[in-house]
PDB file of C-alpha atoms and ligand atoms in Angstrom:
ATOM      1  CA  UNK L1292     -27.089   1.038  -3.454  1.00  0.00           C
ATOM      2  CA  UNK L1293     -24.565  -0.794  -0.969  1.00  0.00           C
ATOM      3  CA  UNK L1294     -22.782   1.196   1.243  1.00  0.00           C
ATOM      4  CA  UNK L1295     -19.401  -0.379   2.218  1.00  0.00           C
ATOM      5  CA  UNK L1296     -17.112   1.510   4.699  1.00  0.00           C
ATOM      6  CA  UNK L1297     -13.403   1.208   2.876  1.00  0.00           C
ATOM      7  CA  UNK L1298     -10.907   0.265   5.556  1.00  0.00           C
ATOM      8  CA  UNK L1299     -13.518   1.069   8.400  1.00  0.00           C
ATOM      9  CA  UNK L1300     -14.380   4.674   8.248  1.00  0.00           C
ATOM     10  CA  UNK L1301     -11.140   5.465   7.141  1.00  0.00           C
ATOM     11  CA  UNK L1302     -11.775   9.088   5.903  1.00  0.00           C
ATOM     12  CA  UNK L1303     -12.585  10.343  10.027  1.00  0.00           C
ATOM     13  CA  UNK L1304     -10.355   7.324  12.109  1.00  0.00           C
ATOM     14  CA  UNK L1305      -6.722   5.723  10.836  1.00  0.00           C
ATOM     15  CA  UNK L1306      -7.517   2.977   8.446  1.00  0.00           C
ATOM     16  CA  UNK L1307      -7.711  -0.433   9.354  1.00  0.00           C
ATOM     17  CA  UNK L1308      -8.086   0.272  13.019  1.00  0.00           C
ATOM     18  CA  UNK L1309     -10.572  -0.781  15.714  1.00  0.00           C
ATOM     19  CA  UNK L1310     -11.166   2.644  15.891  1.00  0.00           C
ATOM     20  CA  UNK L1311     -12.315   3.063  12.135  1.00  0.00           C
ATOM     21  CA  UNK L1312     -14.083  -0.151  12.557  1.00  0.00           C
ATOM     22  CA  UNK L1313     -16.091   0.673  15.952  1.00  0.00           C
ATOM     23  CA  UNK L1314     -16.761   4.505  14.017  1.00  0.00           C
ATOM     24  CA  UNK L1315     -18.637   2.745  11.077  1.00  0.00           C
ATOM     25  CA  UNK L1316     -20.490   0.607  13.399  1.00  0.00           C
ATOM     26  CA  UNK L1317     -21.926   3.629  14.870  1.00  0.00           C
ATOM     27  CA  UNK L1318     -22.664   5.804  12.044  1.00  0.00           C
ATOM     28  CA  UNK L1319     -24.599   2.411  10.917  1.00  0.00           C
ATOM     29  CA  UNK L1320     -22.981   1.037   7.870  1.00  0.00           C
ATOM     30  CA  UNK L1321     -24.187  -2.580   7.234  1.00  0.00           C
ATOM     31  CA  UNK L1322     -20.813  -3.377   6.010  1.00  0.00           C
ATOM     32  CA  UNK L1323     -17.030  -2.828   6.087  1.00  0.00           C
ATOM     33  CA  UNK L1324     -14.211  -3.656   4.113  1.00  0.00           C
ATOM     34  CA  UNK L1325     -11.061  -4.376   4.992  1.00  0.00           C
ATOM     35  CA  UNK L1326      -7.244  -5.785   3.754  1.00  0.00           C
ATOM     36  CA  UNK L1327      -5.778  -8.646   5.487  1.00  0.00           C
ATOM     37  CA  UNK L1328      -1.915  -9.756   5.588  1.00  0.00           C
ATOM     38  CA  UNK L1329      -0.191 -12.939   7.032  1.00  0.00           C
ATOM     39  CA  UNK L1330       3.074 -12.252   9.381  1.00  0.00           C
ATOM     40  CA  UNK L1331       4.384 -14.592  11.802  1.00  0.00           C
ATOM     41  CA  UNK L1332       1.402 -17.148  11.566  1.00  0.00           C
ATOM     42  CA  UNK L1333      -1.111 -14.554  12.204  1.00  0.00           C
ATOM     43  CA  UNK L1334      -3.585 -12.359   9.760  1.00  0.00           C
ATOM     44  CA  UNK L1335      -3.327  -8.559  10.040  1.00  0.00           C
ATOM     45  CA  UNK L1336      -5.724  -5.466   8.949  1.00  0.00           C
ATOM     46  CA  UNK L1337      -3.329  -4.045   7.153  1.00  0.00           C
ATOM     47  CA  UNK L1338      -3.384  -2.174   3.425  1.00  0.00           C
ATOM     48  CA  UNK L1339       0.157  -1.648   2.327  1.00  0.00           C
ATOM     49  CA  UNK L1340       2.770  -3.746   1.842  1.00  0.00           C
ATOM     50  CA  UNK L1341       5.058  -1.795   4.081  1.00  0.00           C
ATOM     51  CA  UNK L1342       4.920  -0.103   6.954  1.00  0.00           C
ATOM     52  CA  UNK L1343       5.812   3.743   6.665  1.00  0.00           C
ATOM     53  CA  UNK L1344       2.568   5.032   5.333  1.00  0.00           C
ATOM     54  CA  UNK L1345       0.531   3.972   8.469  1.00  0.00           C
ATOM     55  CA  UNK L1346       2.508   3.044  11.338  1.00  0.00           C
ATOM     56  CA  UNK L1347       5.640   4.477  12.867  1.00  0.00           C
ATOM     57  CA  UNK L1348       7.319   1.409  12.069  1.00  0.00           C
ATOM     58  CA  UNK L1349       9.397   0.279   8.930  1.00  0.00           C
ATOM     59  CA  UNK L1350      10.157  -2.568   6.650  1.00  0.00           C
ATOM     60  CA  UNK L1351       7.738  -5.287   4.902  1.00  0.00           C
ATOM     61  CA  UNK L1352       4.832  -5.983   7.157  1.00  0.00           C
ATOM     62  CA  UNK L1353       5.135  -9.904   6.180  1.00  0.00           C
ATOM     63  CA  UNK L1354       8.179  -9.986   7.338  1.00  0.00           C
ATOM     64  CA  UNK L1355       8.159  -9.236  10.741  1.00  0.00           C
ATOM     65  CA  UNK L1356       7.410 -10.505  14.479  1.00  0.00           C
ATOM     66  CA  UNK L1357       4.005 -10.385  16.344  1.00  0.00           C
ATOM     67  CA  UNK L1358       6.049  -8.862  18.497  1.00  0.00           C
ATOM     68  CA  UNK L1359       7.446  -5.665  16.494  1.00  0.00           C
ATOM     69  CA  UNK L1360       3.777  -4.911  14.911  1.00  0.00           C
ATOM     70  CA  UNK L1361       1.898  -5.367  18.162  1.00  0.00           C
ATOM     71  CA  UNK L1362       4.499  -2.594  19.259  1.00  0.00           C
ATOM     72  CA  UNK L1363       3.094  -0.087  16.237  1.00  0.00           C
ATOM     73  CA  UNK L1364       1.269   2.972  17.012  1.00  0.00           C
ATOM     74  CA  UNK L1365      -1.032   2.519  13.317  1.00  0.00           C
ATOM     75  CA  UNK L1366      -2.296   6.438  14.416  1.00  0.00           C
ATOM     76  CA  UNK L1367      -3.953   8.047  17.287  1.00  0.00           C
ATOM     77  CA  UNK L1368      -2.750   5.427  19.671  1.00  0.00           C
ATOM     78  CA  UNK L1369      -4.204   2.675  17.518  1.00  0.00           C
ATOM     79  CA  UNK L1370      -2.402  -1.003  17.108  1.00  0.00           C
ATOM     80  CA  UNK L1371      -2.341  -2.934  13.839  1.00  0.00           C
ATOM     81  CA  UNK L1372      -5.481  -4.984  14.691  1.00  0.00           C
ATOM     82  CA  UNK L1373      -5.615  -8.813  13.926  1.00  0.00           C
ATOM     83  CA  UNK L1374      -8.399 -10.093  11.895  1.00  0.00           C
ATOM     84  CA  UNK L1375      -9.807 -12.224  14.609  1.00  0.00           C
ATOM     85  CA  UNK L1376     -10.126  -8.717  16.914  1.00  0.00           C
ATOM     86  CA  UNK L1377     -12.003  -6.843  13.939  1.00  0.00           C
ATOM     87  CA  UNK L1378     -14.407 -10.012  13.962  1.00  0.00           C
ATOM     88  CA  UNK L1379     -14.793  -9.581  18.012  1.00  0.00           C
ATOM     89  CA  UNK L1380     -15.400  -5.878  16.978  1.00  0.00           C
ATOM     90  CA  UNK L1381     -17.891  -6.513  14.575  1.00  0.00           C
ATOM     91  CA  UNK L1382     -19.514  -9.562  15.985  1.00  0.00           C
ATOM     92  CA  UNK L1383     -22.051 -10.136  13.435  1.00  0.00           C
ATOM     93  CA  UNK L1384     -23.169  -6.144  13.458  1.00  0.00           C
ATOM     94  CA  UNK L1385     -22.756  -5.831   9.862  1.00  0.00           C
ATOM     95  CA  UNK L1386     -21.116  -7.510   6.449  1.00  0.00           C
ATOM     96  CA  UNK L1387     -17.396  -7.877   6.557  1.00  0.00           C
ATOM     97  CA  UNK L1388     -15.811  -8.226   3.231  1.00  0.00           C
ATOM     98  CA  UNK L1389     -12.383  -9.408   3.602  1.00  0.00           C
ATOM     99  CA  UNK L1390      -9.868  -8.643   1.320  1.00  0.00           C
ATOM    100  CA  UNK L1391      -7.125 -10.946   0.772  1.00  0.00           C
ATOM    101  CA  UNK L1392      -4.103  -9.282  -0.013  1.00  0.00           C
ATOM    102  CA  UNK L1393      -1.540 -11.848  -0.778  1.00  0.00           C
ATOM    103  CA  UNK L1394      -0.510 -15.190  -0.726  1.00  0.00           C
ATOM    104  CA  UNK L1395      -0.796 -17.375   2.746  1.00  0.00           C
ATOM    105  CA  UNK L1396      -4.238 -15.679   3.766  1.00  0.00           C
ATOM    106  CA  UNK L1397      -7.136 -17.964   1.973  1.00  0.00           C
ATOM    107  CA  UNK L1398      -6.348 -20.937   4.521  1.00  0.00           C
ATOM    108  CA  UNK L1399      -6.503 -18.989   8.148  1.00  0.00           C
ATOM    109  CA  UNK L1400      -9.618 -16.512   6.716  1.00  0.00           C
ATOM    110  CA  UNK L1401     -11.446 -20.224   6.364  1.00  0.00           C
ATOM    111  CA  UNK L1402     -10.435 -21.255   9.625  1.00  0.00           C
ATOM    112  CA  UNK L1403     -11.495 -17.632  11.169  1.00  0.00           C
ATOM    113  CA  UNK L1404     -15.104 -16.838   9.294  1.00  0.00           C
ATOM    114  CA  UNK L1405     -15.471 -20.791  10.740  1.00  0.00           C
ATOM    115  CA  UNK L1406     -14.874 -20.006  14.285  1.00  0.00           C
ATOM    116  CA  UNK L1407     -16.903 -16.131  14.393  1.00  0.00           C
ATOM    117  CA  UNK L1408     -19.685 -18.362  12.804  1.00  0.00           C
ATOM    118  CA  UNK L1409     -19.494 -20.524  15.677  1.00  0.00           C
ATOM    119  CA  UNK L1410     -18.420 -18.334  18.774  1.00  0.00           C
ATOM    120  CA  UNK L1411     -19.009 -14.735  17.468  1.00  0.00           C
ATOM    121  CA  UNK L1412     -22.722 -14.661  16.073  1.00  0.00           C
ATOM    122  CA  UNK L1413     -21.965 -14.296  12.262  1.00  0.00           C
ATOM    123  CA  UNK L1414     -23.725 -15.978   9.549  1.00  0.00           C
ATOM    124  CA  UNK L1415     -22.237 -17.611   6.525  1.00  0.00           C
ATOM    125  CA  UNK L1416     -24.101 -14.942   4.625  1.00  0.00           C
ATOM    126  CA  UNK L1417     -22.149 -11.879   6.635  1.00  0.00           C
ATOM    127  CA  UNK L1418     -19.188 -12.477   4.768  1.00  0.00           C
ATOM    128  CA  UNK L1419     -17.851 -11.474   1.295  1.00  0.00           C
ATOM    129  CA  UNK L1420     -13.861 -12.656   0.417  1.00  0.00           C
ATOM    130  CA  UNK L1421     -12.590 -10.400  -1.987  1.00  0.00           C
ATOM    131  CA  UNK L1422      -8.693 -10.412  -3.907  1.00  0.00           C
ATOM    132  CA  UNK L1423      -6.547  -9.112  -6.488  1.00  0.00           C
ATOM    133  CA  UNK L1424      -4.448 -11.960  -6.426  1.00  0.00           C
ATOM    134  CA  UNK L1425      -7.658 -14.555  -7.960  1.00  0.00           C
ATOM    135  CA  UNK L1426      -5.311 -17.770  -7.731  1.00  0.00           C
ATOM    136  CA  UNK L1427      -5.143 -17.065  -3.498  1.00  0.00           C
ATOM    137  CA  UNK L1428      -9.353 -16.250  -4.513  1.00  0.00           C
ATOM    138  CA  UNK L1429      -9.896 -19.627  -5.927  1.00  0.00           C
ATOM    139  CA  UNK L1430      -8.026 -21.001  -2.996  1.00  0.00           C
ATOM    140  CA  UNK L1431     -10.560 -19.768  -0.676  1.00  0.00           C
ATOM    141  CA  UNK L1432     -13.259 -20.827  -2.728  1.00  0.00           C
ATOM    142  CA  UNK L1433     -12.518 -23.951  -2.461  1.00  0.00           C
ATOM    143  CA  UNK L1434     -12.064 -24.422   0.976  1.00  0.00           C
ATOM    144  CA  UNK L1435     -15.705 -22.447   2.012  1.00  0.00           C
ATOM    145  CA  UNK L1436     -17.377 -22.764  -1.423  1.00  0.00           C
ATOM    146  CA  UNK L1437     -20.456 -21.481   0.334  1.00  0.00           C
ATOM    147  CA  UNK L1438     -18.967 -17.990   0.888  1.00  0.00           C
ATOM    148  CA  UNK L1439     -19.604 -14.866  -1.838  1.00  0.00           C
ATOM    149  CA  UNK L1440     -16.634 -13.805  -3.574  1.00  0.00           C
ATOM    150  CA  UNK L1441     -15.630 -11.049  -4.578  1.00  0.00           C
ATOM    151  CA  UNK L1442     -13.461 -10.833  -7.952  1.00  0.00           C
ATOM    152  CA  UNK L1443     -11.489  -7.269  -7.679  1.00  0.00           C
ATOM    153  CA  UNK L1444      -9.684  -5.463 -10.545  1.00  0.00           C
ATOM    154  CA  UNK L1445      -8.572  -2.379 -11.376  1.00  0.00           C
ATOM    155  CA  UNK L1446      -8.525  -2.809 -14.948  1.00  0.00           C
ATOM    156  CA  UNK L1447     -11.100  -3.203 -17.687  1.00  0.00           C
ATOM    157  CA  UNK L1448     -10.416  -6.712 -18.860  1.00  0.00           C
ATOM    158  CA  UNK L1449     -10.354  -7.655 -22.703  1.00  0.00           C
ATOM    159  CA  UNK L1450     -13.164 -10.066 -21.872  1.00  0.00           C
ATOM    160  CA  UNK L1451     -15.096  -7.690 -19.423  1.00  0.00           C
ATOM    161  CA  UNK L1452     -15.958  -9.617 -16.413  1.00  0.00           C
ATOM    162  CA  UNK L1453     -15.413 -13.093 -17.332  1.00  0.00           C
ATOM    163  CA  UNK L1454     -12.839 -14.099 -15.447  1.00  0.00           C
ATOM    164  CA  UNK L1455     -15.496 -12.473 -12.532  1.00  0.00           C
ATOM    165  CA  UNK L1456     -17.683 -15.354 -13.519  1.00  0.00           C
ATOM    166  CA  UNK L1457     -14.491 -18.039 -14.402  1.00  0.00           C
ATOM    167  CA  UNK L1458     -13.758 -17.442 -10.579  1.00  0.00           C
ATOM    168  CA  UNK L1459     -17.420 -18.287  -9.516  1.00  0.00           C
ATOM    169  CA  UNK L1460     -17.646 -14.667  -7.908  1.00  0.00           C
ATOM    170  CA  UNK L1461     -20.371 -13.305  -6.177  1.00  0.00           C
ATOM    171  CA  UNK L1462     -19.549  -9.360  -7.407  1.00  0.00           C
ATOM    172  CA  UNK L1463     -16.959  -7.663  -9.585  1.00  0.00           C
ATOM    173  CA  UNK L1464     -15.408  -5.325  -7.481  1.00  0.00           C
ATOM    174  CA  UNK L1465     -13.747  -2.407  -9.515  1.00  0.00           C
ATOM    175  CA  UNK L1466     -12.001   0.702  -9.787  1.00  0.00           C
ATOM    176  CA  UNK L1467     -14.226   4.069  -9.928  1.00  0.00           C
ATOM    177  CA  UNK L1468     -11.716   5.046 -12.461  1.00  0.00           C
ATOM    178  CA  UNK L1469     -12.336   2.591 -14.932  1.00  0.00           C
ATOM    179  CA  UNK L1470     -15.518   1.294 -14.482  1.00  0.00           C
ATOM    180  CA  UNK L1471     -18.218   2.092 -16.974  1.00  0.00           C
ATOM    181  CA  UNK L1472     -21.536   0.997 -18.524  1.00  0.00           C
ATOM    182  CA  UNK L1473     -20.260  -1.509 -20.914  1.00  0.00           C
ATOM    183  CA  UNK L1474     -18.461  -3.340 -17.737  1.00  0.00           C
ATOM    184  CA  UNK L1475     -21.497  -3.511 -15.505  1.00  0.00           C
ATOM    185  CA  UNK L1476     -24.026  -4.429 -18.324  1.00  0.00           C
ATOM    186  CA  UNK L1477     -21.678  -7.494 -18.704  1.00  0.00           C
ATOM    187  CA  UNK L1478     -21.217  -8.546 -15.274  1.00  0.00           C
ATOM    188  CA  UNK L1479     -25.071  -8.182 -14.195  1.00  0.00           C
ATOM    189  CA  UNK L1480     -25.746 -10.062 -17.638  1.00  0.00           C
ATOM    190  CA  UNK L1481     -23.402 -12.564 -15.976  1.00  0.00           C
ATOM    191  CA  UNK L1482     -25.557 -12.659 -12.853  1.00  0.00           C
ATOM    192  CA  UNK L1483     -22.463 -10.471 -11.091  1.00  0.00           C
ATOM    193  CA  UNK L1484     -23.146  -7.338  -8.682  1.00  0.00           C
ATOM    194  CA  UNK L1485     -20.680  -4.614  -9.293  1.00  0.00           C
ATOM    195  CA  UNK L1486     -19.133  -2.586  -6.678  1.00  0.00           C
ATOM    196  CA  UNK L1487     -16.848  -0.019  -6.971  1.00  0.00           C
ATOM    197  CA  UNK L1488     -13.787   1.326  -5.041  1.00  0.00           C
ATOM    198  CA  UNK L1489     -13.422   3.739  -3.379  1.00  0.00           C
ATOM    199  CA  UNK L1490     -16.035   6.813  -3.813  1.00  0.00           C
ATOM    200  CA  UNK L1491     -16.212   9.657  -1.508  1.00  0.00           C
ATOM    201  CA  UNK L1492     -17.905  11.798  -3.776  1.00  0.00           C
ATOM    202  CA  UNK L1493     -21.631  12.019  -3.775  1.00  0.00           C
ATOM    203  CA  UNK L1494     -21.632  13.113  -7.320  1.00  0.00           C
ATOM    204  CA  UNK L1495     -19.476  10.128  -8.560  1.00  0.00           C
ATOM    205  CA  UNK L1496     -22.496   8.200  -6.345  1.00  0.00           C
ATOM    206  CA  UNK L1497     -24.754   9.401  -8.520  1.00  0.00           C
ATOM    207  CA  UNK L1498     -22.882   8.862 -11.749  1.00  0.00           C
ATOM    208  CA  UNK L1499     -22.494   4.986 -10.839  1.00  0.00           C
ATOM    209  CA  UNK L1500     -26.539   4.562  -9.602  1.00  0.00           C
ATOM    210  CA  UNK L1501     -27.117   6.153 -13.042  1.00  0.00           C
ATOM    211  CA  UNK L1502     -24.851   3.126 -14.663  1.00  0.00           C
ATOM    212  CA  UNK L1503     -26.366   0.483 -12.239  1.00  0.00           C
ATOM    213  CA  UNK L1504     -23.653  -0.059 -10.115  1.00  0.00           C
ATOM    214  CA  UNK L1505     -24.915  -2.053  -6.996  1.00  0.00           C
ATOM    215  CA  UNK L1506     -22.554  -0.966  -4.279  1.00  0.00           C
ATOM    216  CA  UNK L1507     -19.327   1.828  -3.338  1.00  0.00           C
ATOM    217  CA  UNK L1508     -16.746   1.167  -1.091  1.00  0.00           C
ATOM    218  CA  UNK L1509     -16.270   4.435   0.512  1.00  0.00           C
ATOM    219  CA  UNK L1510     -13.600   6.165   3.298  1.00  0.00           C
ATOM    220  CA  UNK L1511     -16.740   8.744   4.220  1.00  0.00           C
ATOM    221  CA  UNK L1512     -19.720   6.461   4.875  1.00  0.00           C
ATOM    222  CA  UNK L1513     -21.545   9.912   7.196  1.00  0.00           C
ATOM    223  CA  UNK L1514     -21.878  10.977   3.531  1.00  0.00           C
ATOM    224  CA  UNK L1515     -23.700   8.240   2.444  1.00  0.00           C
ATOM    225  CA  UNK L1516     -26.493   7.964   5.272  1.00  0.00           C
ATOM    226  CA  UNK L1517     -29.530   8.919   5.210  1.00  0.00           C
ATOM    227  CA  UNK L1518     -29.733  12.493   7.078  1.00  0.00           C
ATOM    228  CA  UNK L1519     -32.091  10.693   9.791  1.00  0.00           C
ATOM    229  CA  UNK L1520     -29.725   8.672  11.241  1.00  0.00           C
ATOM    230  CA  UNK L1521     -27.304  11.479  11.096  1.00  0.00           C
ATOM    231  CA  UNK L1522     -29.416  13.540  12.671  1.00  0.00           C
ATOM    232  CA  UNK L1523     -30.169  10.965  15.322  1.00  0.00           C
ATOM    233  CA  UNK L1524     -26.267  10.484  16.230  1.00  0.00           C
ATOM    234  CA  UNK L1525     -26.116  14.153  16.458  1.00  0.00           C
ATOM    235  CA  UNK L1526     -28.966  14.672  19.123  1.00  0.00           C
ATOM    236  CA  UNK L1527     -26.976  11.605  20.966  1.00  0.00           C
TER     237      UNK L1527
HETATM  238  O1  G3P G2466     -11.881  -3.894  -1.928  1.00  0.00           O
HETATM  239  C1  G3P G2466     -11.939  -2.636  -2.526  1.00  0.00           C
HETATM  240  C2  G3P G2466     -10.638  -1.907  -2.375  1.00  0.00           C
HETATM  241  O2  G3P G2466     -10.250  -1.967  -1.032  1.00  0.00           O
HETATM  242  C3  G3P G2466      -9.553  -2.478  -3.249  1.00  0.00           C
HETATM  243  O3  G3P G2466      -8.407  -1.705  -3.285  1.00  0.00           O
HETATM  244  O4  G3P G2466      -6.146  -1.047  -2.659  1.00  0.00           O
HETATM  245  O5  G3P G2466      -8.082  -0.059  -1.450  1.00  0.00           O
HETATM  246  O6  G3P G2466      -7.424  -2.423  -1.076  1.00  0.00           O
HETATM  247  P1  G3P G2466      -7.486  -1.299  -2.053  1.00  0.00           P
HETATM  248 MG1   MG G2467      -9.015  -3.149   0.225  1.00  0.00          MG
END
């Protein structure tokens, strides 16, 4: 089964930080997930759709400067990263599935996964592209049709994952809460993976490998590893 670090490590570093990202780099996860915003012509890791939770700042992230969120402490010193930093970060070190949070992102995430192919080391294959908001999806697909989608819900639709398929997706990303046998035996008879968000529980791990679910998104990847490689960053 996948192992996708939600947000970066996000359970052990703020989410959506360098700091979570360089964290699940180093504990070895082959791929991270993470939310991405437009304000002031530039993309932003950033989950919510305001700014209390996370930062010590306030309002609507989309509606402010670059100036006032490059001025954020996002937690333990940490700025809002851009997208283009996380791929600097990441530099072709692992998957990065890039979620698409709203309207005004499809366009500059095709212009970015472009240039990290080109001056960063990532493949075409590195990337998955992942929304809620499938219209902004289907945007994106059709500007880098060669990229794997990822068609998210947190529902269980009344035509199971069809619209997964309608999209052209790659997976069906869904919510551990909902998700159940009937779901995935539709979207892998579909030719869909399913991954599910966001497990931190080994148990609920086991519960989805016994359904066969493909991949978790998860805040605690170190729970996840195998015990050699934790082992192995323990000894230094
Ligand atoms: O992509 C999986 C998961 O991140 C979707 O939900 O709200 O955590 O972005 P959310
Ligand atoms: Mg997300």
């Amino acid at each position: 089964m996948q192992i996708i670090a939600h947000r970066g490590a996000s359970g052990l570093a703020p989410e959506n930080t360098l700091k979570a990202i360089r964290l699940a780099l180093t504990l070895g996860t082959g791929a991270i997930e993470i939310d991405v915003q437009q304000a002031d012509g530039e993309l932003w890791v950033f989950h919510d759709r305001r700014l209390e939770r996370c930062t010590d700042g306030r309002g609507v992230l989309m509606a402010q400067s670059r100036t006032y969120l490059e001025s954020l402490n996002a937690g333990e010193g940490e700025g809002i990263p851009t997208l283009w930093q996380v791929m600097e970060a990441i530099a072709g070190q692992a998957e990065l599935h890039i979620e698409l949070k709203g309207a005004q992102t499809a366009d500059e995430v095709a212009r970015l996964t472009r240039r990290a192919e080109a001056e960063l080391g990532f493949t075409t294959a590195q990337w998955v592209v992942s929304s809620f908001h499938h219209p902004e999806l289907a945007r994106f697909a059709a500007l880098r049709p060669e990229i794997r989608l990822g068609a998210l819900t947190s529902t269980i639709p009344l035509t199971q994952a069809a619209f997964a398929a309608e999209l052209g997706a790659w997976s069906l990303n869904c919510d551990v809460d909902f998700v159940d046998q009937q779901l995935v035996q539709d979207a892998h008879d579909r030719g869909l993976r399913v991954l599910v968000y966001t497990v931190d529980d080994p148990a609920d791990q086991a519960m989805l490998a016994a359904i066969g679910v493909d991949g978790i998104f998860t805040n605690r990847p170190d729970r996840f590893l195998p015990s050699a490689k934790l082992d192995s960053l323990c000894r230094g």
